[in-house]
C-alpha positions as a printed Julia matrix, in Angstrom:
68×3 Matrix{Float64}:
 23.2     2.22  25.11
 26.26    3.83  23.55
 28.09    0.5   23.35
 25.3    -0.99  21.25
 25.14    2.01  18.93
 28.77    1.46  17.93
 28.0    -1.88  16.29
 24.48   -1.27  15.01
 24.45    1.16  12.11
 21.94    3.04  10.01
 21.49    1.28   6.67
 22.55   -2.06   8.13
 20.25   -5.04   7.47
 18.29   -5.92  10.6
 19.27   -9.34  12.01
 16.69  -10.44  14.58
 18.26  -13.91  14.59
 21.58  -12.47  15.8
 20.16  -10.06  18.39
 17.42  -10.41  20.99
 14.71   -8.28  19.37
 11.33   -7.28  20.79
  8.72   -5.22  18.95
  8.47   -1.76  20.5
  6.29    0.56  18.37
  4.98    1.54  14.92
  6.15    4.7   13.15
  4.3     6.79  10.6
  7.53    7.25   8.58
  8.39    5.33   5.42
 11.74    3.76   4.49
 14.52    5.96   3.14
 16.11    2.99   1.33
 13.27    1.41  -0.66
  9.97    2.39  -2.25
  7.81    0.36   0.11
  4.66    2.01   1.43
  4.97    0.12   4.72
  5.56    2.12   7.89
  8.72    1.59   9.89
  8.62   -0.73  12.91
 10.51   -0.06  16.13
 12.36   -2.79  17.99
 14.33   -2.93  21.2
 17.43   -5.03  20.51
 20.01   -6.45  22.87
 23.33   -8.12  22.13
 24.82  -11.09  23.95
 26.61   -8.75  26.39
 23.36   -7.1   27.47
 23.83   -3.77  25.67
 20.48   -2.49  24.41
 19.29   -0.02  21.77
 16.1     0.86  19.91
 16.0     0.8   16.13
 13.41    1.62  13.46
 13.44   -0.87  10.6
 11.66   -1.25   7.28
  9.61   -4.46   7.22
 10.1    -4.72   3.42
 13.88   -4.33   2.93
 14.84   -5.0    6.61
 17.27   -2.03   6.73
 17.73    0.04   9.88
 16.48    3.57   9.22
 17.12    5.11  12.63
 18.17    4.6   16.24
 15.87    6.22  18.77
């Protein structure tokens, strides 16, 4: 997982079209980048080399709020 975390950063816009992304879980936290009242969504993402990570994204602004 450490290889993936080097190229996926907090604050980066989530790109499900560029990564294999599968829904993982819902969070009770709200976005730290926008004023949306929507809860963060967790996704497991994998790059073309097979490195995987889990990220929490805001469904409104699409920014990555955390890696978990």
